[in-house]
Coordinates of C-alpha atoms in Angstrom, one line a residue:
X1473 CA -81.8 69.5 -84.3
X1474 CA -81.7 66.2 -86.0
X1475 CA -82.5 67.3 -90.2
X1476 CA -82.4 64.9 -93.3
X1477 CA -81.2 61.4 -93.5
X1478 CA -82.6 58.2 -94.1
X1479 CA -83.5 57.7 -90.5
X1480 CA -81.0 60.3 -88.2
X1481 CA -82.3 58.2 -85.2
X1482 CA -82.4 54.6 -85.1
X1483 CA -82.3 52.0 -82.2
X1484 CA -84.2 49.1 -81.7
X1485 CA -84.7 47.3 -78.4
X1486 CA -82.5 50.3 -76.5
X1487 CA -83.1 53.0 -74.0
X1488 CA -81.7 55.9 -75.8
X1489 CA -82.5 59.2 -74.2
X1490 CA -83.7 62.1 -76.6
X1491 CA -84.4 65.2 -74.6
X1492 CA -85.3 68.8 -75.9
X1493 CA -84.8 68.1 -79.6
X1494 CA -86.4 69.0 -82.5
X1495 CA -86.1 66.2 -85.0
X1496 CA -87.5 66.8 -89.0
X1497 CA -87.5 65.4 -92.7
X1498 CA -86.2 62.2 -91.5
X1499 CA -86.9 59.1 -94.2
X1500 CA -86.4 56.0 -93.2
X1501 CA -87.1 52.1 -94.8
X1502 CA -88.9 50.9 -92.2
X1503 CA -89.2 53.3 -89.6
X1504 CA -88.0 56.8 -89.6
X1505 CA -86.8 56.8 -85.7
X1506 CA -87.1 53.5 -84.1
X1507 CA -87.3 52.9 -80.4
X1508 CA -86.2 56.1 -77.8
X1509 CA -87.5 57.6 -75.6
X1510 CA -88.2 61.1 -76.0
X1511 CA -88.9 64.0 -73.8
X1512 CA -89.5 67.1 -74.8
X1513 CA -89.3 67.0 -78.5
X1514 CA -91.1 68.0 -81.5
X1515 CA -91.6 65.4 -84.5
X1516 CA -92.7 66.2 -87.2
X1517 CA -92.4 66.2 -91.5
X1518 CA -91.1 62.6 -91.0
X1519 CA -91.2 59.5 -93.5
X1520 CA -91.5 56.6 -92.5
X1521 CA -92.7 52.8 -94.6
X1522 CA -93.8 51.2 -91.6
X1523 CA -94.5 53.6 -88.9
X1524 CA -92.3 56.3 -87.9
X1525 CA -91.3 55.5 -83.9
X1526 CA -91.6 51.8 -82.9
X1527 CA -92.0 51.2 -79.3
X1528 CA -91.1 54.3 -78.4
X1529 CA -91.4 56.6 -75.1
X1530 CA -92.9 60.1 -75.8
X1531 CA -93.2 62.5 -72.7
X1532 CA -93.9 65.9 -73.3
X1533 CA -93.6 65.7 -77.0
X1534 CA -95.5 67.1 -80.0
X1535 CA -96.1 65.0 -82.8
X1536 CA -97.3 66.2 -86.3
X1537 CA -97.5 66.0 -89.8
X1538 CA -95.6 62.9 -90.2
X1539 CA -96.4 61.0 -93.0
X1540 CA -96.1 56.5 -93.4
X1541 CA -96.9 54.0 -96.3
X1542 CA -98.7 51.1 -94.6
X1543 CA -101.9 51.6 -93.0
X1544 CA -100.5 50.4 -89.9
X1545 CA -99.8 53.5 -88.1
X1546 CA -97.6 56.4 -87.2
X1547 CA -96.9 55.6 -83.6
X1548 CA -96.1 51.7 -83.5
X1549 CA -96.0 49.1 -80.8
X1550 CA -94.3 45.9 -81.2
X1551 CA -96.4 43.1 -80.0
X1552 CA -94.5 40.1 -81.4
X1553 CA -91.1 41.6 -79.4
X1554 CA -93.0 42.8 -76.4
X1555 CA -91.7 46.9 -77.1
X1556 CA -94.4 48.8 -75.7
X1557 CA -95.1 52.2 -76.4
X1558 CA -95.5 55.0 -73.9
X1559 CA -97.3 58.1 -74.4
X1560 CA -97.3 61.1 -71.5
X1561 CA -98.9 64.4 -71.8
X1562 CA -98.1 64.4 -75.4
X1563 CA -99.9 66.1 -78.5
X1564 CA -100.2 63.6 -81.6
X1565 CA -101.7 65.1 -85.1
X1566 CA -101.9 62.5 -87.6
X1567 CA -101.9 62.8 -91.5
X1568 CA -105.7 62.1 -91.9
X1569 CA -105.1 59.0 -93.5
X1570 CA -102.9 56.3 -91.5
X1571 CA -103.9 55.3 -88.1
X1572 CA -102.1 57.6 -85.2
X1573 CA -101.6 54.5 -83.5
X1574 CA -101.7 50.9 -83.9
X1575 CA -101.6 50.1 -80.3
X1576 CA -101.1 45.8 -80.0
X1577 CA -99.1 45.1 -76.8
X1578 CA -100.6 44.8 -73.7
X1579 CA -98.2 46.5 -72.0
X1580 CA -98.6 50.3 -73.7
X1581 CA -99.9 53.0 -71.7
X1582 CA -101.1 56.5 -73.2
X1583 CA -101.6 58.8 -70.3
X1584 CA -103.0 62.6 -70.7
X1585 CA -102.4 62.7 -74.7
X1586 CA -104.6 64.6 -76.7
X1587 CA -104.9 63.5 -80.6
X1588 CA -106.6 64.6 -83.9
X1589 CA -106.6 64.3 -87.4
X1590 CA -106.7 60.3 -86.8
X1591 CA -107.2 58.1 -90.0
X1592 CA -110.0 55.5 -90.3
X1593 CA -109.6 54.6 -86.2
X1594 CA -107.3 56.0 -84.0
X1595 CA -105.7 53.0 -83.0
X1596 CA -106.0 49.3 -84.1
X1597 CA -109.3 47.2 -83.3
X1598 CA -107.4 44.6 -81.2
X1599 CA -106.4 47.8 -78.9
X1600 CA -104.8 46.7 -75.6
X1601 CA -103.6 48.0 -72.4
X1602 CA -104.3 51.3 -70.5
X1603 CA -105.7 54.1 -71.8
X1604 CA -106.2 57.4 -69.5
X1605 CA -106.8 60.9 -69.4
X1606 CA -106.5 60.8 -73.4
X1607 CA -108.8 63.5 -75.6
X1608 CA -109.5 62.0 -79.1
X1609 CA -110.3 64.8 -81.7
X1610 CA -111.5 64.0 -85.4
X1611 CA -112.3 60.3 -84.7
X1612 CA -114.2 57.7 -87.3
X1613 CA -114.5 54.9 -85.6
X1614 CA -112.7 52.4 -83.1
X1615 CA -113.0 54.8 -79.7
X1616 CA -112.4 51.7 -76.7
X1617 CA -112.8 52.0 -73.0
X1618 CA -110.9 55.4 -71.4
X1619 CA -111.1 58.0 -74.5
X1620 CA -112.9 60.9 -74.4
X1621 CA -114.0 61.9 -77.8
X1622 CA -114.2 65.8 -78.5
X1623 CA -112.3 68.0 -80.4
X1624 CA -109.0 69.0 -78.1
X1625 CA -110.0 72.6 -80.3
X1626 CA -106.0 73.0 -81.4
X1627 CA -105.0 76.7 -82.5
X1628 CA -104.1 74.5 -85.7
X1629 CA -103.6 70.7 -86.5
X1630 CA -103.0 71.3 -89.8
X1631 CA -99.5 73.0 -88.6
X1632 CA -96.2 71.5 -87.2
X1633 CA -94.9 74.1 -85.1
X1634 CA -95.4 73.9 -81.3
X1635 CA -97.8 76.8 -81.4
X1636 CA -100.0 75.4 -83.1
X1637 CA -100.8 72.8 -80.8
X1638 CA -102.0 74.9 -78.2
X1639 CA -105.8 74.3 -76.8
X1640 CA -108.1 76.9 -76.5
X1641 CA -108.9 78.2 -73.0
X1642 CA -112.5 76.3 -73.0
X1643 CA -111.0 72.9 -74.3
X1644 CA -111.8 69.9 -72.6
X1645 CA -108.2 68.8 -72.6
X1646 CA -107.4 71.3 -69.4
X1647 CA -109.9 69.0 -67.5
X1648 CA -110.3 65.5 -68.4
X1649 CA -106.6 64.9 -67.4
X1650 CA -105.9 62.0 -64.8
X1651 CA -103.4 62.5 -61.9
X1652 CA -101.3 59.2 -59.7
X1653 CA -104.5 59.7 -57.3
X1654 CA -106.2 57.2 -59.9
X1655 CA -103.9 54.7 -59.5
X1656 CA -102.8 54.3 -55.9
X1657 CA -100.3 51.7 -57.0
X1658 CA -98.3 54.3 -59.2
X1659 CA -97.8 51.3 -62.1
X1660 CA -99.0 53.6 -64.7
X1661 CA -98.2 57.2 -63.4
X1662 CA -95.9 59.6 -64.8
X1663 CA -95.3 63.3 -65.5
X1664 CA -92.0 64.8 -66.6
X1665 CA -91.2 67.8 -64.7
X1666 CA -91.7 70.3 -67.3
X1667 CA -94.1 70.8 -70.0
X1668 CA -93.0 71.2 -74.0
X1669 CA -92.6 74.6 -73.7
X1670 CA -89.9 74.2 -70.5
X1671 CA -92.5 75.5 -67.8
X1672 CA -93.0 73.5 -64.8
X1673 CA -96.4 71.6 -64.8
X1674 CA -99.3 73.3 -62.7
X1675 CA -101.4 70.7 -61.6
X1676 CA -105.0 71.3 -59.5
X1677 CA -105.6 70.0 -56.2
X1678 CA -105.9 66.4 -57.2
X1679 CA -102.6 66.6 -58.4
X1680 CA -103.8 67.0 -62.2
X1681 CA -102.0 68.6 -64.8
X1682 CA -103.9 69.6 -68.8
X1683 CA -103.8 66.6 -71.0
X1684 CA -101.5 67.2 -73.7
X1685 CA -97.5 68.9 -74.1
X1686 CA -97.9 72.2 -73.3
X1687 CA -100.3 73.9 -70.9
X1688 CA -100.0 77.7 -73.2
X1689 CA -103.7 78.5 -74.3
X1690 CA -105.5 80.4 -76.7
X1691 CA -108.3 82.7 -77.3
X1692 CA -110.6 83.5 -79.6
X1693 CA -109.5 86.9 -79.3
X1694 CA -105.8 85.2 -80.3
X1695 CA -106.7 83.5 -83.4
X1696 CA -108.8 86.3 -85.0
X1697 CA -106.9 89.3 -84.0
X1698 CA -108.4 92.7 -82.2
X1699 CA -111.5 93.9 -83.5
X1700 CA -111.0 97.1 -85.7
X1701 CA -111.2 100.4 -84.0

């Protein structure tokens, strides 16, 4: 568990492996965590000026209630040093106000990630490269080519905890996933062996897994509790 600091991960430019980590009430000046990759974690209650990751790698990871300065966004690329940023089969909740994303290199990729509780857009206007499989909840305005745009229905956005992010059993994000069948090439394919939650992904018989971290679901009977008597 990385707790406190001004900024308890920072690299820039590196391919520094964060797996299975839960990392919290981190501040930093510019950026809160910098460039990793990351598999496996929860983020969340983070500060960052600028953006909290820059160019980063999330696979598997659950994002929320981080909080930035500049409109920019919480999830940066960096276009002017080519650092693209990689999203798989991740679940990104934003603050409400900033951008989620402010997605400028042509080289990024988000893949099966569902997000909500965007700000004015969910990503920048310019937004380039590839954008599949990717459930956009809560959205204002600036929905491109590849999003789908419905409520991913989250047990509750507003939270930070992993169970919170789970979709209800009738959300679209358990079918509008994209498997390597859509890309014969592989360029832009890739699923970590395990969801969020540790459990090794199902996938149907195209080979598609649920769009988002973890595959857990809820009902209606969960979130309202048995009926008296």
């Amino acid at each position: 568990t990385f707790k406190g600091g001004r900024g308890s991960i920072y690299s820039y430019g590196t391919d520094l492996h964060v797996t299975d980590c839960i990392i919290t009430n981190n501040h930093g000046r510019n950026y809160a965590l910098g460039t990793a990759r990351f598999e496996r974690c929860l983020i969340a209650d983070n500060y960052g000026k600028s953006g909290v990751t820059v160019g980063a790698k999330l696979i598997s990871c659950v994002v929320a209630g981080n909080h930035v300065e500049k409109p920019d966004g919480v999830l940066l690329d960096d276009y002017y040093n080519d650092f693209p940023c990689y999203l798989f089969n991740s679940t990104i909740v934003g603050d409400g106000v900033c951008n989620i994303i402010n997605k400028t290199s042509p080289k990024s990729k988000y893949i099966n990630t569902l997000f909500a509780q965007s700000g004015t857009v969910p990503y920048s206007a310019d937004w380039k490269g590839l954008i599949a499989g990717c459930v956009f909840g809560d959205v204002k305005s600036g929905v491109g080519a590849g999003a789908i745009t419905v409520d991913p229905m989250l047990y509750n956005p507003q939270g930070t905890s992993p169970s919170d992010m789970r979709v209800h059993a009738r959300s679209e994000a358990l079918s509008s996933a994209v498997s390597a069948g859509n890309d014969p090439t592989g360029v832009w394919w890739y699923l970590c062996p395990l969801d969020f939650n540790g459990d090794v992904w199902r996938t149907d018989d195209t080979g598609r897994p649920v769009a988002g971290a973890l595959q857990e679901t809820f009902s209606a009977r969960d979130y309202f509790g048995s009926a008296p008597g």
